[in-house]
């Protein structure tokens, strides 16, 4: 079983050490194992979970919703329908954000075209 130091996890996930500590403190990340010296040692499972959290965070999911998702995962497979519902709702939010960005991009392209036409 592979174990990772906090520095390796920072490199792998892009989360800061402070974020990792915060996620552990609020329960978004389950208690991380420690070696005999008390240093955190992350597992492959921790890395996978942090990858999921990175995706949710990068797409704008609020911490409270991420915590709800974590609770559902930890509660077991009988919560899969609720997880699907939560993720589908988030997906709709992400899709709306994408639509908004596409509209903003069109406006930017329009301005670029205008400025090029006046040169």
mmCIF file with all atom_site columns, C-alpha atoms in Angstrom:
data_model
loop_
_atom_site.group_PDB
_atom_site.id
_atom_site.type_symbol
_atom_site.label_atom_id
_atom_site.label_alt_id
_atom_site.label_comp_id
_atom_site.label_asym_id
_atom_site.label_entity_id
_atom_site.label_seq_id
_atom_site.pdbx_PDB_ins_code
_atom_site.Cartn_x
_atom_site.Cartn_y
_atom_site.Cartn_z
_atom_site.occupancy
_atom_site.B_iso_or_equiv
_atom_site.pdbx_formal_charge
_atom_site.auth_seq_id
_atom_site.auth_comp_id
_atom_site.auth_asym_id
_atom_site.auth_atom_id
_atom_site.pdbx_PDB_model_num
ATOM 1   C CA . UNK A 1 1   ? 0.000   0.000  0.000   1.00 0.00 ? 1   UNK A CA 1
ATOM 2   C CA . UNK A 1 2   ? 1.406   3.377  -1.041  1.00 0.00 ? 2   UNK A CA 1
ATOM 3   C CA . UNK A 1 3   ? 1.519   6.232  1.417   1.00 0.00 ? 3   UNK A CA 1
ATOM 4   C CA . UNK A 1 4   ? 2.081   9.875  0.619   1.00 0.00 ? 4   UNK A CA 1
ATOM 5   C CA . UNK A 1 5   ? 3.568   12.702 2.620   1.00 0.00 ? 5   UNK A CA 1
ATOM 6   C CA . UNK A 1 6   ? 1.681   15.988 2.847   1.00 0.00 ? 6   UNK A CA 1
ATOM 7   C CA . UNK A 1 7   ? 4.163   17.536 0.392   1.00 0.00 ? 7   UNK A CA 1
ATOM 8   C CA . UNK A 1 8   ? 3.462   14.776 -2.128  1.00 0.00 ? 8   UNK A CA 1
ATOM 9   C CA . UNK A 1 9   ? -0.295  15.269 -1.673  1.00 0.00 ? 9   UNK A CA 1
ATOM 10  C CA . UNK A 1 10  ? 0.085   19.005 -2.272  1.00 0.00 ? 10  UNK A CA 1
ATOM 11  C CA . UNK A 1 11  ? 1.973   18.218 -5.484  1.00 0.00 ? 11  UNK A CA 1
ATOM 12  C CA . UNK A 1 12  ? -0.576  15.610 -6.574  1.00 0.00 ? 12  UNK A CA 1
ATOM 13  C CA . UNK A 1 13  ? -3.788  17.498 -5.762  1.00 0.00 ? 13  UNK A CA 1
ATOM 14  C CA . UNK A 1 14  ? -2.903  21.173 -5.896  1.00 0.00 ? 14  UNK A CA 1
ATOM 15  C CA . UNK A 1 15  ? -4.418  21.724 -2.466  1.00 0.00 ? 15  UNK A CA 1
ATOM 16  C CA . UNK A 1 16  ? -2.312  23.657 0.027   1.00 0.00 ? 16  UNK A CA 1
ATOM 17  C CA . UNK A 1 17  ? -1.223  22.138 3.331   1.00 0.00 ? 17  UNK A CA 1
ATOM 18  C CA . UNK A 1 18  ? -3.592  24.565 5.073   1.00 0.00 ? 18  UNK A CA 1
ATOM 19  C CA . UNK A 1 19  ? -6.507  23.384 2.929   1.00 0.00 ? 19  UNK A CA 1
ATOM 20  C CA . UNK A 1 20  ? -5.712  19.746 3.700   1.00 0.00 ? 20  UNK A CA 1
ATOM 21  C CA . UNK A 1 21  ? -5.668  20.522 7.415   1.00 0.00 ? 21  UNK A CA 1
ATOM 22  C CA . UNK A 1 22  ? -8.908  22.497 7.132   1.00 0.00 ? 22  UNK A CA 1
ATOM 23  C CA . UNK A 1 23  ? -10.657 19.715 5.202   1.00 0.00 ? 23  UNK A CA 1
ATOM 24  C CA . UNK A 1 24  ? -9.572  17.242 7.865   1.00 0.00 ? 24  UNK A CA 1
ATOM 25  C CA . UNK A 1 25  ? -10.681 19.563 10.678  1.00 0.00 ? 25  UNK A CA 1
ATOM 26  C CA . UNK A 1 26  ? -14.204 20.061 9.274   1.00 0.00 ? 26  UNK A CA 1
ATOM 27  C CA . UNK A 1 27  ? -14.613 16.387 8.382   1.00 0.00 ? 27  UNK A CA 1
ATOM 28  C CA . UNK A 1 28  ? -14.481 16.723 4.619   1.00 0.00 ? 28  UNK A CA 1
ATOM 29  C CA . UNK A 1 29  ? -11.413 14.526 4.706   1.00 0.00 ? 29  UNK A CA 1
ATOM 30  C CA . UNK A 1 30  ? -11.525 11.679 7.181   1.00 0.00 ? 30  UNK A CA 1
ATOM 31  C CA . UNK A 1 31  ? -8.812  11.508 9.806   1.00 0.00 ? 31  UNK A CA 1
ATOM 32  C CA . UNK A 1 32  ? -5.530  10.893 8.051   1.00 0.00 ? 32  UNK A CA 1
ATOM 33  C CA . UNK A 1 33  ? -3.221  8.189  9.382   1.00 0.00 ? 33  UNK A CA 1
ATOM 34  C CA . UNK A 1 34  ? -0.025  9.286  11.037  1.00 0.00 ? 34  UNK A CA 1
ATOM 35  C CA . UNK A 1 35  ? 3.364   7.669  11.371  1.00 0.00 ? 35  UNK A CA 1
ATOM 36  C CA . UNK A 1 36  ? 5.143   7.066  14.684  1.00 0.00 ? 36  UNK A CA 1
ATOM 37  C CA . UNK A 1 37  ? 6.436   10.658 14.667  1.00 0.00 ? 37  UNK A CA 1
ATOM 38  C CA . UNK A 1 38  ? 2.885   11.996 14.275  1.00 0.00 ? 38  UNK A CA 1
ATOM 39  C CA . UNK A 1 39  ? 3.333   13.090 10.656  1.00 0.00 ? 39  UNK A CA 1
ATOM 40  C CA . UNK A 1 40  ? 0.366   12.676 8.339   1.00 0.00 ? 40  UNK A CA 1
ATOM 41  C CA . UNK A 1 41  ? 0.537   9.842  5.826   1.00 0.00 ? 41  UNK A CA 1
ATOM 42  C CA . UNK A 1 42  ? -2.089  9.842  3.093   1.00 0.00 ? 42  UNK A CA 1
ATOM 43  C CA . UNK A 1 43  ? -3.331  6.689  1.362   1.00 0.00 ? 43  UNK A CA 1
ATOM 44  C CA . UNK A 1 44  ? -4.282  6.041  -2.260  1.00 0.00 ? 44  UNK A CA 1
ATOM 45  C CA . UNK A 1 45  ? -7.905  6.256  -1.098  1.00 0.00 ? 45  UNK A CA 1
ATOM 46  C CA . UNK A 1 46  ? -7.233  9.697  0.407   1.00 0.00 ? 46  UNK A CA 1
ATOM 47  C CA . UNK A 1 47  ? -5.691  10.837 -2.890  1.00 0.00 ? 47  UNK A CA 1
ATOM 48  C CA . UNK A 1 48  ? -8.722  9.576  -4.830  1.00 0.00 ? 48  UNK A CA 1
ATOM 49  C CA . UNK A 1 49  ? -11.133 11.318 -2.466  1.00 0.00 ? 49  UNK A CA 1
ATOM 50  C CA . UNK A 1 50  ? -9.139  14.554 -2.709  1.00 0.00 ? 50  UNK A CA 1
ATOM 51  C CA . UNK A 1 51  ? -9.376  14.292 -6.504  1.00 0.00 ? 51  UNK A CA 1
ATOM 52  C CA . UNK A 1 52  ? -13.163 14.203 -6.182  1.00 0.00 ? 52  UNK A CA 1
ATOM 53  C CA . UNK A 1 53  ? -13.095 17.168 -3.809  1.00 0.00 ? 53  UNK A CA 1
ATOM 54  C CA . UNK A 1 54  ? -10.852 19.067 -6.250  1.00 0.00 ? 54  UNK A CA 1
ATOM 55  C CA . UNK A 1 55  ? -13.379 18.507 -9.024  1.00 0.00 ? 55  UNK A CA 1
ATOM 56  C CA . UNK A 1 56  ? -16.307 19.619 -6.877  1.00 0.00 ? 56  UNK A CA 1
ATOM 57  C CA . UNK A 1 57  ? -14.475 22.659 -5.560  1.00 0.00 ? 57  UNK A CA 1
ATOM 58  C CA . UNK A 1 58  ? -13.180 23.705 -8.981  1.00 0.00 ? 58  UNK A CA 1
ATOM 59  C CA . UNK A 1 59  ? -16.719 23.594 -10.325 1.00 0.00 ? 59  UNK A CA 1
ATOM 60  C CA . UNK A 1 60  ? -18.021 25.826 -7.568  1.00 0.00 ? 60  UNK A CA 1
ATOM 61  C CA . UNK A 1 61  ? -19.717 23.409 -5.205  1.00 0.00 ? 61  UNK A CA 1
ATOM 62  C CA . UNK A 1 62  ? -20.147 25.044 -1.789  1.00 0.00 ? 62  UNK A CA 1
ATOM 63  C CA . UNK A 1 63  ? -18.342 23.466 1.166   1.00 0.00 ? 63  UNK A CA 1
ATOM 64  C CA . UNK A 1 64  ? -21.674 22.697 2.856   1.00 0.00 ? 64  UNK A CA 1
ATOM 65  C CA . UNK A 1 65  ? -22.779 20.671 -0.177  1.00 0.00 ? 65  UNK A CA 1
ATOM 66  C CA . UNK A 1 66  ? -19.414 18.947 -0.339  1.00 0.00 ? 66  UNK A CA 1
ATOM 67  C CA . UNK A 1 67  ? -19.855 17.994 3.321   1.00 0.00 ? 67  UNK A CA 1
ATOM 68  C CA . UNK A 1 68  ? -23.314 16.602 2.559   1.00 0.00 ? 68  UNK A CA 1
ATOM 69  C CA . UNK A 1 69  ? -21.849 14.553 -0.290  1.00 0.00 ? 69  UNK A CA 1
ATOM 70  C CA . UNK A 1 70  ? -19.120 13.231 2.042   1.00 0.00 ? 70  UNK A CA 1
ATOM 71  C CA . UNK A 1 71  ? -21.752 12.241 4.612   1.00 0.00 ? 71  UNK A CA 1
ATOM 72  C CA . UNK A 1 72  ? -23.692 10.361 1.962   1.00 0.00 ? 72  UNK A CA 1
ATOM 73  C CA . UNK A 1 73  ? -20.594 8.508  0.752   1.00 0.00 ? 73  UNK A CA 1
ATOM 74  C CA . UNK A 1 74  ? -19.662 7.503  4.288   1.00 0.00 ? 74  UNK A CA 1
ATOM 75  C CA . UNK A 1 75  ? -23.213 6.353  5.036   1.00 0.00 ? 75  UNK A CA 1
ATOM 76  C CA . UNK A 1 76  ? -22.945 3.556  2.463   1.00 0.00 ? 76  UNK A CA 1
ATOM 77  C CA . UNK A 1 77  ? -24.274 2.364  -0.859  1.00 0.00 ? 77  UNK A CA 1
ATOM 78  C CA . UNK A 1 78  ? -27.907 2.827  0.111   1.00 0.00 ? 78  UNK A CA 1
ATOM 79  C CA . UNK A 1 79  ? -27.296 6.590  -0.373  1.00 0.00 ? 79  UNK A CA 1
ATOM 80  C CA . UNK A 1 80  ? -26.295 6.256  -4.024  1.00 0.00 ? 80  UNK A CA 1
ATOM 81  C CA . UNK A 1 81  ? -29.650 7.627  -5.298  1.00 0.00 ? 81  UNK A CA 1
ATOM 82  C CA . UNK A 1 82  ? -29.184 10.719 -3.096  1.00 0.00 ? 82  UNK A CA 1
ATOM 83  C CA . UNK A 1 83  ? -25.613 11.128 -4.337  1.00 0.00 ? 83  UNK A CA 1
ATOM 84  C CA . UNK A 1 84  ? -26.810 10.943 -7.919  1.00 0.00 ? 84  UNK A CA 1
ATOM 85  C CA . UNK A 1 85  ? -29.432 13.591 -7.206  1.00 0.00 ? 85  UNK A CA 1
ATOM 86  C CA . UNK A 1 86  ? -26.882 15.868 -5.533  1.00 0.00 ? 86  UNK A CA 1
ATOM 87  C CA . UNK A 1 87  ? -24.409 15.489 -8.393  1.00 0.00 ? 87  UNK A CA 1
ATOM 88  C CA . UNK A 1 88  ? -27.099 15.991 -11.037 1.00 0.00 ? 88  UNK A CA 1
ATOM 89  C CA . UNK A 1 89  ? -28.154 19.210 -9.341  1.00 0.00 ? 89  UNK A CA 1
ATOM 90  C CA . UNK A 1 90  ? -24.548 20.358 -9.275  1.00 0.00 ? 90  UNK A CA 1
ATOM 91  C CA . UNK A 1 91  ? -24.166 19.397 -12.925 1.00 0.00 ? 91  UNK A CA 1
ATOM 92  C CA . UNK A 1 92  ? -27.118 21.648 -13.811 1.00 0.00 ? 92  UNK A CA 1
ATOM 93  C CA . UNK A 1 93  ? -25.425 24.494 -11.940 1.00 0.00 ? 93  UNK A CA 1
ATOM 94  C CA . UNK A 1 94  ? -22.161 23.865 -13.784 1.00 0.00 ? 94  UNK A CA 1
ATOM 95  C CA . UNK A 1 95  ? -24.005 23.776 -17.113 1.00 0.00 ? 95  UNK A CA 1
ATOM 96  C CA . UNK A 1 96  ? -25.613 27.140 -16.342 1.00 0.00 ? 96  UNK A CA 1
ATOM 97  C CA . UNK A 1 97  ? -22.188 28.569 -15.483 1.00 0.00 ? 97  UNK A CA 1
ATOM 98  C CA . UNK A 1 98  ? -20.812 27.285 -18.781 1.00 0.00 ? 98  UNK A CA 1
ATOM 99  C CA . UNK A 1 99  ? -23.696 28.920 -20.660 1.00 0.00 ? 99  UNK A CA 1
ATOM 100 C CA . UNK A 1 100 ? -23.027 32.183 -18.877 1.00 0.00 ? 100 UNK A CA 1
ATOM 101 C CA . UNK A 1 101 ? -19.328 32.013 -19.732 1.00 0.00 ? 101 UNK A CA 1
ATOM 102 C CA . UNK A 1 102 ? -20.097 31.274 -23.391 1.00 0.00 ? 102 UNK A CA 1
ATOM 103 C CA . UNK A 1 103 ? -22.299 34.395 -23.523 1.00 0.00 ? 103 UNK A CA 1
ATOM 104 C CA . UNK A 1 104 ? -19.547 36.486 -21.919 1.00 0.00 ? 104 UNK A CA 1
ATOM 105 C CA . UNK A 1 105 ? -17.031 35.068 -24.377 1.00 0.00 ? 105 UNK A CA 1
ATOM 106 C CA . UNK A 1 106 ? -19.246 36.042 -27.308 1.00 0.00 ? 106 UNK A CA 1
ATOM 107 C CA . UNK A 1 107 ? -19.363 39.575 -25.964 1.00 0.00 ? 107 UNK A CA 1
ATOM 108 C CA . UNK A 1 108 ? -15.566 39.644 -25.663 1.00 0.00 ? 108 UNK A CA 1
ATOM 109 C CA . UNK A 1 109 ? -15.211 38.355 -29.239 1.00 0.00 ? 109 UNK A CA 1
ATOM 110 C CA . UNK A 1 110 ? -17.605 41.041 -30.409 1.00 0.00 ? 110 UNK A CA 1
ATOM 111 C CA . UNK A 1 111 ? -15.470 43.717 -28.720 1.00 0.00 ? 111 UNK A CA 1
ATOM 112 C CA . UNK A 1 112 ? -12.286 42.276 -30.219 1.00 0.00 ? 112 UNK A CA 1
ATOM 113 C CA . UNK A 1 113 ? -13.870 42.374 -33.671 1.00 0.00 ? 113 UNK A CA 1
ATOM 114 C CA . UNK A 1 114 ? -15.014 45.945 -33.121 1.00 0.00 ? 114 UNK A CA 1
ATOM 115 C CA . UNK A 1 115 ? -11.572 47.112 -31.996 1.00 0.00 ? 115 UNK A CA 1
ATOM 116 C CA . UNK A 1 116 ? -9.922  45.390 -34.956 1.00 0.00 ? 116 UNK A CA 1
ATOM 117 C CA . UNK A 1 117 ? -12.337 47.132 -37.314 1.00 0.00 ? 117 UNK A CA 1
ATOM 118 C CA . UNK A 1 118 ? -11.331 50.568 -36.060 1.00 0.00 ? 118 UNK A CA 1
ATOM 119 C CA . UNK A 1 119 ? -7.586  49.998 -36.537 1.00 0.00 ? 119 UNK A CA 1
#
